[in-house]
Coordinates of C-alpha atoms and ligand atoms in Angstrom, one line a residue:
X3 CA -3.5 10.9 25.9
X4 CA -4.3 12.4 22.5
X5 CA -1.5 10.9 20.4
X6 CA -3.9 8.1 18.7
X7 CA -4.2 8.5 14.6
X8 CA -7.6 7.4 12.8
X9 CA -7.6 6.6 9.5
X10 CA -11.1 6.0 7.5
X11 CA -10.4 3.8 3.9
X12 CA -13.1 4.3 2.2
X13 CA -13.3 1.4 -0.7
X14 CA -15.3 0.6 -3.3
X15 CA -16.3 -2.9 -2.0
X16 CA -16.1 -1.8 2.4
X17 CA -15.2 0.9 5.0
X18 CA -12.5 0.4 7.1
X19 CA -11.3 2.4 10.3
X20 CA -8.1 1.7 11.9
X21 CA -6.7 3.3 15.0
X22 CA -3.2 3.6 14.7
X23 CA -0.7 4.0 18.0
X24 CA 2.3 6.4 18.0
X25 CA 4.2 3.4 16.6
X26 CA 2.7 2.7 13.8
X27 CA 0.6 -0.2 15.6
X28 CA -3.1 -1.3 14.5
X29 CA -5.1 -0.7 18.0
X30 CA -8.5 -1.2 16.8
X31 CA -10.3 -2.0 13.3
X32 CA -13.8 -1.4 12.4
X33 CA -14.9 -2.7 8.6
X34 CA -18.1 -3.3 7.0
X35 CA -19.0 -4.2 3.1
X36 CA -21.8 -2.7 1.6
X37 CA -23.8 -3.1 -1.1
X38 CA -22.6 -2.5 -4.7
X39 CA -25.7 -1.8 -7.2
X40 CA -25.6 -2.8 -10.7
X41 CA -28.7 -1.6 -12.3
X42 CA -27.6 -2.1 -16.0
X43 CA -24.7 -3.6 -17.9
X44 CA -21.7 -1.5 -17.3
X45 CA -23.4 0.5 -14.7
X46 CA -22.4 0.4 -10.9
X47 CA -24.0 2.1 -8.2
X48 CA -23.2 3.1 -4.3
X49 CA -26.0 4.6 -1.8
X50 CA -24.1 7.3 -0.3
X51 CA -26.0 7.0 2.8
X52 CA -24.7 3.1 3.4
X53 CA -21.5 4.8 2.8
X54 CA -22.0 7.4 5.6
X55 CA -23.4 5.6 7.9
X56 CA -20.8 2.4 7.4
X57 CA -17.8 5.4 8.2
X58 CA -19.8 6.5 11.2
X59 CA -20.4 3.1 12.7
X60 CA -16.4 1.6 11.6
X61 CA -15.2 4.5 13.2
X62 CA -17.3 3.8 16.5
X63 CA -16.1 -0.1 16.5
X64 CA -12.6 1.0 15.8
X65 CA -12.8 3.0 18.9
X66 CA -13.8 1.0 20.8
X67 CA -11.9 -2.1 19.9
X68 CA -8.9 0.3 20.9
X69 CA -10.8 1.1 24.2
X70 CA -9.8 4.9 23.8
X71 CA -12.5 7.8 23.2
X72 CA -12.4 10.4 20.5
X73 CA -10.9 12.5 23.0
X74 CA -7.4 9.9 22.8
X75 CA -7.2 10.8 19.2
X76 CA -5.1 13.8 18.1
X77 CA -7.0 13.8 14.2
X78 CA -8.2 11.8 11.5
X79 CA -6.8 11.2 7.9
X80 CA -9.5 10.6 5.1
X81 CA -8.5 8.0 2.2
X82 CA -11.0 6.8 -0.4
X83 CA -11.9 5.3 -3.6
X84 CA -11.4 8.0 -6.1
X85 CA -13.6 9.3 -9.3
X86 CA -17.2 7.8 -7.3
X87 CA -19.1 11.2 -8.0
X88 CA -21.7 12.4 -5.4
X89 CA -24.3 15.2 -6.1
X90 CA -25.8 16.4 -3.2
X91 CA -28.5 19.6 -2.0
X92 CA -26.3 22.2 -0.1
X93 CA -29.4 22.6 2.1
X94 CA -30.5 19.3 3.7
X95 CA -27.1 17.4 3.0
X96 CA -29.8 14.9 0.9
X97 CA -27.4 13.2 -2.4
X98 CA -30.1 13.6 -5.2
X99 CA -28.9 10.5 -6.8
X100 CA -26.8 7.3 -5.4
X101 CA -23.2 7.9 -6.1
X102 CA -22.0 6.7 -9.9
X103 CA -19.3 4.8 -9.2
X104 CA -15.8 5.0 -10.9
X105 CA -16.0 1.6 -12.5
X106 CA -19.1 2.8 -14.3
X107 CA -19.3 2.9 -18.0
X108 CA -22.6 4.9 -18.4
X109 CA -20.9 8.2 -20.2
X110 CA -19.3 5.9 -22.9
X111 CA -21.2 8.0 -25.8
X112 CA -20.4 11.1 -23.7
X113 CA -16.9 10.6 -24.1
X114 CA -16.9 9.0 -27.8
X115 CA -18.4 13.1 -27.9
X116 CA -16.0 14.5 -26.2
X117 CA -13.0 12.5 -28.6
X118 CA -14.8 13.0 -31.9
X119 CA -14.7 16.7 -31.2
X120 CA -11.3 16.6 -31.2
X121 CA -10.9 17.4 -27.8
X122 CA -8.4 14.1 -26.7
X123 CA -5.1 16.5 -26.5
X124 CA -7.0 19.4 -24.8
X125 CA -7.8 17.0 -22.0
X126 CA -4.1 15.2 -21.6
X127 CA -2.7 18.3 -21.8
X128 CA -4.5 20.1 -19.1
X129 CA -5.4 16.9 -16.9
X130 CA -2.9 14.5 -17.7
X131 CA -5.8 11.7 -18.0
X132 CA -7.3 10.1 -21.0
X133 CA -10.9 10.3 -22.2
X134 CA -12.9 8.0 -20.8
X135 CA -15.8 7.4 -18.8
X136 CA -13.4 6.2 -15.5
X137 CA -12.9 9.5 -14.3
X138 CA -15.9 11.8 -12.5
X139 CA -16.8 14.8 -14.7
X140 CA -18.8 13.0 -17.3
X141 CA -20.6 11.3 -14.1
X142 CA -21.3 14.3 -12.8
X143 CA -23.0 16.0 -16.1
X144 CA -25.0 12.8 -16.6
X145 CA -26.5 13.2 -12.8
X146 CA -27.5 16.6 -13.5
X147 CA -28.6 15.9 -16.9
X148 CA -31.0 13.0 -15.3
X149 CA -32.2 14.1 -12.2
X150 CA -35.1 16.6 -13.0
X151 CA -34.4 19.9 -12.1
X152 CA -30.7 18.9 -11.3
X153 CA -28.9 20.9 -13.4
X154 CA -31.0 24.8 -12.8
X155 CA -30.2 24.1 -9.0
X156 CA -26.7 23.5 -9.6
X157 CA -26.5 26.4 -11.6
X158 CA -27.9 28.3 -8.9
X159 CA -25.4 27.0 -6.4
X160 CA -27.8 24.8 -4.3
X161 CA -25.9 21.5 -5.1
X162 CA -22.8 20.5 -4.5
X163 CA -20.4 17.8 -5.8
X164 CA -18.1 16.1 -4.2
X165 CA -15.7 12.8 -4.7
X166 CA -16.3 10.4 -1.3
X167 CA -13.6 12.1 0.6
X168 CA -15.2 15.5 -0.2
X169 CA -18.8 14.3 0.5
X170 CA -17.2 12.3 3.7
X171 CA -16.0 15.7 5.0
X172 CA -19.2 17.7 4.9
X173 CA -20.9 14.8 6.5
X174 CA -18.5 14.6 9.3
X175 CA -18.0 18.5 9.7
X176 CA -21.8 18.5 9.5
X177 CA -21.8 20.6 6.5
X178 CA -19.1 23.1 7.5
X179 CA -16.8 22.0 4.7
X180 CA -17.0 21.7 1.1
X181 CA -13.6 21.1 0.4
X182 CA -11.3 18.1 -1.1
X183 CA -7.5 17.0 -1.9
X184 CA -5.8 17.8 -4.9
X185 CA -5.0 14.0 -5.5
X186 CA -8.9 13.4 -5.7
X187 CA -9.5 16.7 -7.9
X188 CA -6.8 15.6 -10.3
X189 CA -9.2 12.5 -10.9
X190 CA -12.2 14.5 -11.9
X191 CA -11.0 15.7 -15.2
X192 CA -11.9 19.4 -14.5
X193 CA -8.9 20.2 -12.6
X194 CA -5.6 21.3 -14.2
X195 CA -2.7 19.4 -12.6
X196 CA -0.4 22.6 -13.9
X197 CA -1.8 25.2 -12.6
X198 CA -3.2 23.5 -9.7
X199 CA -7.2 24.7 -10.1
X200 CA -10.1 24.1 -11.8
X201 CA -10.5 24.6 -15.1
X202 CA -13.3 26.5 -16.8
X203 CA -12.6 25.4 -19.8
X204 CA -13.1 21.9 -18.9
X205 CA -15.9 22.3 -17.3
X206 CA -17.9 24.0 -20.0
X207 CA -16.8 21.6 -22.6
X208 CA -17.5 18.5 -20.0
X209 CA -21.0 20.3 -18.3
X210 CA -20.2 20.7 -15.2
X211 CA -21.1 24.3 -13.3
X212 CA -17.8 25.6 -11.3
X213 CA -20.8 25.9 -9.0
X214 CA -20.7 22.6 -7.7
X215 CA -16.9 22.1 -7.0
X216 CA -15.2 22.3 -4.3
X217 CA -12.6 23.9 -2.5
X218 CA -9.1 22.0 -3.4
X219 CA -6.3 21.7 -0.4
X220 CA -3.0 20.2 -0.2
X221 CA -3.1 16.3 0.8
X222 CA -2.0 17.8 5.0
X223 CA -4.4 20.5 4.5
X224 CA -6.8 21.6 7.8
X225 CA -9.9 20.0 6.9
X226 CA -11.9 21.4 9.5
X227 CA -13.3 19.2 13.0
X228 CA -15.8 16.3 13.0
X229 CA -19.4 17.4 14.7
X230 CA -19.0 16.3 18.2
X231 CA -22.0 14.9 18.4
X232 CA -20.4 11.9 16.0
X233 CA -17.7 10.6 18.3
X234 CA -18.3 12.4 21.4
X235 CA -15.7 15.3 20.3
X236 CA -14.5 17.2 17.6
X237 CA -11.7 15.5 16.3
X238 CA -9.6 17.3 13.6
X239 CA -9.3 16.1 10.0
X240 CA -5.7 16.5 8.8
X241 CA -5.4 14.5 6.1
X242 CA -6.8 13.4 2.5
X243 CA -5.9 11.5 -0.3
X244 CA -7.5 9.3 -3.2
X245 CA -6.4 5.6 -2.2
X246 CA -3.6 4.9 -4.6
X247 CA -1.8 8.1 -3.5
X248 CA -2.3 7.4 -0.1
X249 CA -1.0 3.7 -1.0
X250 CA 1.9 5.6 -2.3
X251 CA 2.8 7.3 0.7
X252 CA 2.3 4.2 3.0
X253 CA 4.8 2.4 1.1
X254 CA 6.8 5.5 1.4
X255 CA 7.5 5.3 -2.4
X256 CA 8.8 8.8 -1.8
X257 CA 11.7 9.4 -4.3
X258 CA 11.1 9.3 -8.1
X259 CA 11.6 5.7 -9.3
X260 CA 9.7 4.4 -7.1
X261 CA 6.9 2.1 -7.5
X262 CA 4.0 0.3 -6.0
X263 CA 0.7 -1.2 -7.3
X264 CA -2.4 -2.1 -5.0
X265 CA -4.7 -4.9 -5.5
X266 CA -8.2 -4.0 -4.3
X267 CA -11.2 -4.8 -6.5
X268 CA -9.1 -2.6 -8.8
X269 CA -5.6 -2.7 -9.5
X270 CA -3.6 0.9 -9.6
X271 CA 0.1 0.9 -10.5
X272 CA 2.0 4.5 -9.7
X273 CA 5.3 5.3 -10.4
X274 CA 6.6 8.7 -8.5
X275 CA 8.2 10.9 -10.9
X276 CA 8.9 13.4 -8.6
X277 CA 8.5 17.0 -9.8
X278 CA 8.7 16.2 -13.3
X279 CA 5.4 15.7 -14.7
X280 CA 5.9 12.5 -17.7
X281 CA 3.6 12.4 -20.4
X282 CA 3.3 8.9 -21.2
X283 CA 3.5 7.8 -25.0
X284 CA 2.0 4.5 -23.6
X285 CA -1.7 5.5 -22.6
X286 CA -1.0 6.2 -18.8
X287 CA -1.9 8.3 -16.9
X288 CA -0.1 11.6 -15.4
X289 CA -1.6 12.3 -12.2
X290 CA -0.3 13.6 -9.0
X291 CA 1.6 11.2 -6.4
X292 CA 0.6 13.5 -3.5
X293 CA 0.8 17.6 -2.7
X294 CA 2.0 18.3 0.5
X295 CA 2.5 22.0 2.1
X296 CA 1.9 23.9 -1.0
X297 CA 4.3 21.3 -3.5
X298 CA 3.3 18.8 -6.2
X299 CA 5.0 15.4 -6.4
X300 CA 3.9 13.9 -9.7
X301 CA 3.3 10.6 -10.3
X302 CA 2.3 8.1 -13.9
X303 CA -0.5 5.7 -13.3
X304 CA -2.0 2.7 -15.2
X305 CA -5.4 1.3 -13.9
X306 CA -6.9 -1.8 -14.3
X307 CA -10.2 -1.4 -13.5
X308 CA -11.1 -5.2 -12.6
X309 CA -8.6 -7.1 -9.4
X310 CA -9.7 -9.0 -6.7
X311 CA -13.9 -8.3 -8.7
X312 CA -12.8 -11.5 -10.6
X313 CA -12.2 -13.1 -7.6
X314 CA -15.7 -11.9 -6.4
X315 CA -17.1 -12.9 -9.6
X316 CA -15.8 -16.4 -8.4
X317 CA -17.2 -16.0 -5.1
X318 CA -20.5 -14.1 -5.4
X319 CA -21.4 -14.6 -9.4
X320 CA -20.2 -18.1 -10.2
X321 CA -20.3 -20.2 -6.6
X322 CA -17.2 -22.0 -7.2
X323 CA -15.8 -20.8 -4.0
X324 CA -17.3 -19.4 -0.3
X325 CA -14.2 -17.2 0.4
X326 CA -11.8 -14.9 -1.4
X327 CA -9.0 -16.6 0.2
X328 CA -9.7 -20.2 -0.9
X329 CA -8.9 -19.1 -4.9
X330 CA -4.6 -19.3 -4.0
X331 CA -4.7 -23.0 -3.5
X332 CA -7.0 -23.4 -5.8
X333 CA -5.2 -22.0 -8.8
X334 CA -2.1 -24.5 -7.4
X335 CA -3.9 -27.1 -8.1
X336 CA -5.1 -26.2 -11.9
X337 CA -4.1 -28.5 -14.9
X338 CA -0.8 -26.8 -16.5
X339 CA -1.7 -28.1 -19.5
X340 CA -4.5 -26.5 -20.1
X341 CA -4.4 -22.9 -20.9
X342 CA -7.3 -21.5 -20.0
X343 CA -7.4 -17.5 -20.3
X344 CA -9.3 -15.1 -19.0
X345 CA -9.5 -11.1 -19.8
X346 CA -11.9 -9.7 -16.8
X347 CA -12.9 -6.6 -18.8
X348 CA -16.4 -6.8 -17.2
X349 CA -16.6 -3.0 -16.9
X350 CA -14.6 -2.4 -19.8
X351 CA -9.9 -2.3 -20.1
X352 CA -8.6 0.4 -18.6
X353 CA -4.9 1.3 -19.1
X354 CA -2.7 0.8 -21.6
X355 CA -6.1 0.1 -23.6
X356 CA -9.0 2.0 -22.8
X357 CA -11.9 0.2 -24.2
X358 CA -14.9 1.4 -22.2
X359 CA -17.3 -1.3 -24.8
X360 CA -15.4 -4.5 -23.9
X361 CA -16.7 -7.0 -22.2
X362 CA -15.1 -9.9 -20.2
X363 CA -13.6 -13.0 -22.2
X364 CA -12.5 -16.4 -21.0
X365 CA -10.7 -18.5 -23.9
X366 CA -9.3 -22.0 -23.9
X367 CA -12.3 -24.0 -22.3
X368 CA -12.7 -27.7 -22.9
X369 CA -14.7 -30.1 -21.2
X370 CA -12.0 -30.8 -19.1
X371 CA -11.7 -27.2 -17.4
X372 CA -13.4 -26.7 -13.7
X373 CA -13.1 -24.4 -10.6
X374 CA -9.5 -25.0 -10.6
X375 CA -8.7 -23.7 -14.0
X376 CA -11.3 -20.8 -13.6
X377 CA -9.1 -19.9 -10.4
X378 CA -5.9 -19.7 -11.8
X379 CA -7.2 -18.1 -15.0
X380 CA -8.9 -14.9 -12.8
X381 CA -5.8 -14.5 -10.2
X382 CA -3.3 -15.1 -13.0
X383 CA -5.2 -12.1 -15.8
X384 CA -4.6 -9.9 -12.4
X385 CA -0.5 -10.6 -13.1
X386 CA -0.9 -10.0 -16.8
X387 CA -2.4 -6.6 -16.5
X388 CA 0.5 -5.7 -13.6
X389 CA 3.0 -7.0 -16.8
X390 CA 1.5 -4.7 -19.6
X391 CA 1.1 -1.6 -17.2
X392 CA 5.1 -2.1 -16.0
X393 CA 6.2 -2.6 -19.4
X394 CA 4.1 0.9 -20.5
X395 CA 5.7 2.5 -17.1
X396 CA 9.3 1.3 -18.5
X397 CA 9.0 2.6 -21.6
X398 CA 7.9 6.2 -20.2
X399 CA 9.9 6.6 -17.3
X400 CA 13.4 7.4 -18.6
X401 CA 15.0 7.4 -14.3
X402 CA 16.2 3.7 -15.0
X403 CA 14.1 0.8 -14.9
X404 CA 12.3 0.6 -11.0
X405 CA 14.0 -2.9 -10.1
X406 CA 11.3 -3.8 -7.4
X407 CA 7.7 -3.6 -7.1
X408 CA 6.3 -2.7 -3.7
X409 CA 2.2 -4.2 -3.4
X410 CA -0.6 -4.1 -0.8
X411 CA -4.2 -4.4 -0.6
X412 CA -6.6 -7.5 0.0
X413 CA -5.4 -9.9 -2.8
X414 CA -2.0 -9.5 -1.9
X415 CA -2.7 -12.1 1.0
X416 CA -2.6 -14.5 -1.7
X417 CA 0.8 -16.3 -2.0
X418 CA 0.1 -18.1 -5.2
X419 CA -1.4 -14.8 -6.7
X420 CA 2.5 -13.0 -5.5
X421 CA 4.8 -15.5 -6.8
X422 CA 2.9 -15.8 -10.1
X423 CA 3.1 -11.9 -10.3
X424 CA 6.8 -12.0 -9.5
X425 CA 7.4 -15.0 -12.2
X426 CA 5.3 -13.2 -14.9
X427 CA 7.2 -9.6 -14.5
X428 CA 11.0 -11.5 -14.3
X429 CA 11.1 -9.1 -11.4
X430 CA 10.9 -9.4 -7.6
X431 CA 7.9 -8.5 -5.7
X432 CA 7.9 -6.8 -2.0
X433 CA 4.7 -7.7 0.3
X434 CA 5.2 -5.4 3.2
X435 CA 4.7 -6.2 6.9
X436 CA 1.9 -3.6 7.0
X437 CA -0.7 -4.4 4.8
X438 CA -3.1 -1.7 5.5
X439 CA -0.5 0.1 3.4
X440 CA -3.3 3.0 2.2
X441 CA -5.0 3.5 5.4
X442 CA -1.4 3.6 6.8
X443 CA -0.9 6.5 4.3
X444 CA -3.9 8.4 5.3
X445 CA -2.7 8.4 8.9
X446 CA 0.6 9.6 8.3
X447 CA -0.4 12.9 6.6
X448 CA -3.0 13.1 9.8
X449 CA -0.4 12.4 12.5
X450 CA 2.4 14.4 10.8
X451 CA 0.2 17.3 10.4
X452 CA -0.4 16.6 14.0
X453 CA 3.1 17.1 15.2
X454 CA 2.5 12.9 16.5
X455 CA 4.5 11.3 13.8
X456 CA 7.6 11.8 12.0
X457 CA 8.8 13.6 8.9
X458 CA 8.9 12.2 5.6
X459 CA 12.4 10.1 5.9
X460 CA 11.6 9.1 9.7
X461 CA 8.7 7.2 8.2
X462 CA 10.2 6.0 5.5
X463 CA 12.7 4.3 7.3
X464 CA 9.6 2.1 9.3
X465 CA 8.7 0.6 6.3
X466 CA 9.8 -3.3 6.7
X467 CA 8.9 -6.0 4.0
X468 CA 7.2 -9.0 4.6
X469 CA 7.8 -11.5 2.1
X470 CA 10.1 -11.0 -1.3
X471 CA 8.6 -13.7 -3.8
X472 CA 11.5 -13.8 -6.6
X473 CA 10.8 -14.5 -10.1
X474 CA 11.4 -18.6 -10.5
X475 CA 9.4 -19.4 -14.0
X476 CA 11.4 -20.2 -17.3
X477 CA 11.9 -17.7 -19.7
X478 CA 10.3 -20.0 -22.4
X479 CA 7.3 -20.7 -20.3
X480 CA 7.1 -16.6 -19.2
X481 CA 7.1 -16.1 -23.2
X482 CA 4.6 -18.7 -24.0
X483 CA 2.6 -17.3 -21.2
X484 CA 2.5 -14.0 -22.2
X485 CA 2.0 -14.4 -25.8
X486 CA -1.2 -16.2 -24.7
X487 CA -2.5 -13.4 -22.8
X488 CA -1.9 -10.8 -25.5
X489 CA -3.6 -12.8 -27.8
X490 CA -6.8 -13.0 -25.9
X491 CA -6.5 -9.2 -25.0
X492 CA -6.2 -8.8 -28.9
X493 CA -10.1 -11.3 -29.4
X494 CA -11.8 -8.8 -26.7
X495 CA -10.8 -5.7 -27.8
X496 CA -13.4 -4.0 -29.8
X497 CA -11.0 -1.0 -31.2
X498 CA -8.6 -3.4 -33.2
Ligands
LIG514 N1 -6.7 -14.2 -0.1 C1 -7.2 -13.6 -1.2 N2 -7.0 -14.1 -2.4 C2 -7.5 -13.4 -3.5 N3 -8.2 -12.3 -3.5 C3 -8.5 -11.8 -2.3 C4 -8.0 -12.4 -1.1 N4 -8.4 -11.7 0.0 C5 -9.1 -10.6 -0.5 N5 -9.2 -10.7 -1.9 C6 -9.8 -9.8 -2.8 O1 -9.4 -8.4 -2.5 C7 -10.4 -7.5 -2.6 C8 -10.5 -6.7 -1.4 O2 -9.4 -5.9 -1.2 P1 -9.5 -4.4 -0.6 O3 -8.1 -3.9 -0.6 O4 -10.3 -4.5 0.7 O5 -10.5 -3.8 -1.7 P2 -11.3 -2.4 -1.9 O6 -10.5 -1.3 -1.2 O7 -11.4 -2.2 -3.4 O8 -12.6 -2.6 -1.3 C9 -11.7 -8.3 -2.9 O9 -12.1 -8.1 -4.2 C10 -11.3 -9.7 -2.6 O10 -12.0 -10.6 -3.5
LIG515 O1 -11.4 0.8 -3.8 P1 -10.1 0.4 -4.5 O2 -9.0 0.1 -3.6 O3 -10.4 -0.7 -5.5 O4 -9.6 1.7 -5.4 C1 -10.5 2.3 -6.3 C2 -9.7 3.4 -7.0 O5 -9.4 4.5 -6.2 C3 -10.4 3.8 -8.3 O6 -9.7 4.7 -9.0

């Protein structure tokens, strides 16, 4: 029977597959980490072919964990970490340099270029996002401008460029597709979100050749069929969408109002403001929430670029704990009175401060502070960041304050980490019962496409919550709190 929905979640820290039943039910789950490359400060680094070959082999496991063959599965839906630019030869399928990652600050001076020419309201206006080395056009230049040769051959159409969903697709169509999804093309900064192309404007001033790009479908476009020698038969690709907007649609945050935020190794915040498009006064983002059959649904966005990578940082950098997971009751245990702050801008703030050149900041040490402190200071600076990107989203968004935040991703299994965020916003927070909530998203553009899952509203009405943490912590406390927090933000900053 043919009705089973893959979705691959392609994230910056692992690959995931997850076979989804007609219901909505997790059936099998492949997922391996791979490893992330930091080969100078500010500079982070993927092998595309560790990426390949972890979707390949997650896929496989996911399969088979369901005990169905490709053959059960009526198509796949493609979700992935957004603005990690891949250049590749058009020819052998070879990337000609690993994939520079979205949390990479190496075009800094690039974009200090691109805002001392004056070019700042050019860019909003067309693409709705901010200058700054985040998003993938500058990445792109710099890989042409550093691999020898690189930039002639584009020119000449022998490379191509792709985000991961894009590169994904001509790996799994072996090479019969060059295409991607409007949600990941409105990350690139070449792509105007008005008209709904690319733009040659932007691409001269930012170096890109139109060359290189590809073709850009709705979110439940036909992506073509995977190579059957992959899977052991062509299954068809229904469905893409950057993660956040497939986040979006997995929460079915589908009217305008609505909001979730996702807590990866990043954290991403969208509102949907339906088919207006906002433009924030409050350094956000205007992106798209998804485009389905031909029709945009906008969306404003504020990114924080460092999540649950403090929490690795713990883990991996610092040793003061073996598992992600042990950081909750950690933090529950930290001193109160000490206020020990930490701003994780280890790649950089993103939104509502965009300061590619600052660099992580813990204040309030004394000899008294330990793991615990250090615990509480990383998973709390996650709840700060949600505050200031909710507060920008309030002031922007005139459709009445959103009373409810919707969240998912890996951190989001920590309770401590909820309740905190829910005391620090004065607001509640929904965990939903589905925390796969992007991959989730992937699958039901794929399975809808498919004619195996419901409409828009049918799915909405599956979505069930979990857990509601409501806001407990004194206002005079919240205040003290956040005045803390501001002020450190205010020491790290280095455009005061
Ligand atoms: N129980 C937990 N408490 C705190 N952080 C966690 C917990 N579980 C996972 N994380 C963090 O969540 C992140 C993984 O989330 P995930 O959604 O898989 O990220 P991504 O898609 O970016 O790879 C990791 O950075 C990890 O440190
Ligand atoms: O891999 P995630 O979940 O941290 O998401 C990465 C974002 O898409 C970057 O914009």
């Amino acid at each position: 029977m043919a009705g089973f929905i893959v979705a691959i979640d392609q994230g910056t820290t692992s690959t995931r597959a997850i076979v989804f039943d007609e219901t909505y039910r997790v059936r099998g789950v492949g997922q391996q980490e791979f490893q992330q490359h930091f080969p100078r400060s500010g500079w982070v680094e993927h092998d595309p072919e560790e990426i390949w070959t972890s979707t390949v082999q997650t896929v496989r496991t996911a399969l088979a964990e369901a005990l169905i063959s490709a053959s059960d599965v009526a198509a796949i839906g493609i979700t992935n970490q957004r603005e990690t630019a891949v250049v590749w030869d058009r020819d052998t399928g070879k990337p000609i340099h690993n994939a520079v990652v979205w949390q990479d600050r190496r075009t800094a001076e690039t974009c200090r270029r691109l805002l001392d020419d004056g070019l700042e309201a050019l860019l909003i206006e067309k693409t709705g996002l901010l200058v700054d080395p985040y998003f993938s056009g500058t990445k792109v230049a710099w890989i042409l401008d550093h691999v020898e040769g690189a930039r002639a051959r584009a020119e000449a159409g022998r490379l191509a460029f792709g985000t991961i969903d894009s590169f994904l697709l001509w790996r799994l169509t072996g090479g019969r597709v060059h295409a991607c999804d409007a949600t990941n093309a409105a990350r690139t900064q070449l792509y105007d979100i008005g008209t709904g192309a690319w733009d040659d404007e932007l691409c001269r001033l930012i170096k890109v050749p139109m060359a290189v790009l590809p073709e850009v479908r709705d979110c439940d476009a036909d992506f073509g069929t995977t190579d059957p020698s992959l899977f052991g038969a062509a299954i068809p690709i229904l469905g893409v969408a950057g993660d956040q907007h497939a986040a979006v649609i997995g929460q079915a945050c589908f009217r305008p109002g609505m909001v979730k935020s996702t807590y990866g190794t990043g954290c991403f915040a969208l509102i949907n403001t339906g088919e207006t498009r906002v433009a924030s006064r409050s350094r956000l983002l205007t992106t798209l929430a998804y485009r389905l059959s031909g029709k945009t649904t906008y969306a404003l966005e504020g990114s924080i670029f460092v999540a649950g990578a403090a929490v690795q940082w713990l883990r991996d950098g610092l040793g003061l704990v073996s598992r992600a997971d042990e950081t909750g009751p950690l933090a529950a245990e930290a001193d109160e009175a000490q206020d020990v702050v930490m701003v994780p801008a280890f790649t950089g703030l993103g939104a509502p401060w965009w300061d590619p050149d600052a660099r992580g900041a813990i204040f309030g040490l004394t000899r008294r502070t330990g793991p615990k402190e250090m615990a509480r200071a990383a998973l709390e600076a996650v709840c700060f960041q949600t505050h200031d990107l909710l507060s920008a989203m309030n002031r922007d968004w005139e459709g009445g304050e959103p009373t409810v935040l919707r969240v998912d991703g890996g951190m989001v299994a920590s309770d401590w980490t909820m309740q905190r965020l829910a005391d620090l916003l004065d607001a509640p927070v929904d965990r939903p019962v589905v925390l796969e909530t992007t991959a989730l998203g992937a699958a039901w553009l794929a399975g809808h496409k498919a004619g195996v899952w419901p409409d828009q509203e049918g799915f909405a009405g599956s979505w069930r919550r979990e857990s509601r943490f409501e806001p407990a912590m004194p206002a005079v406390e919240r205040g003290r709190r956040l005045t803390l927090w501001s002020d450190a933000v205010r020491r790290t900053l280095t455009r005061n």
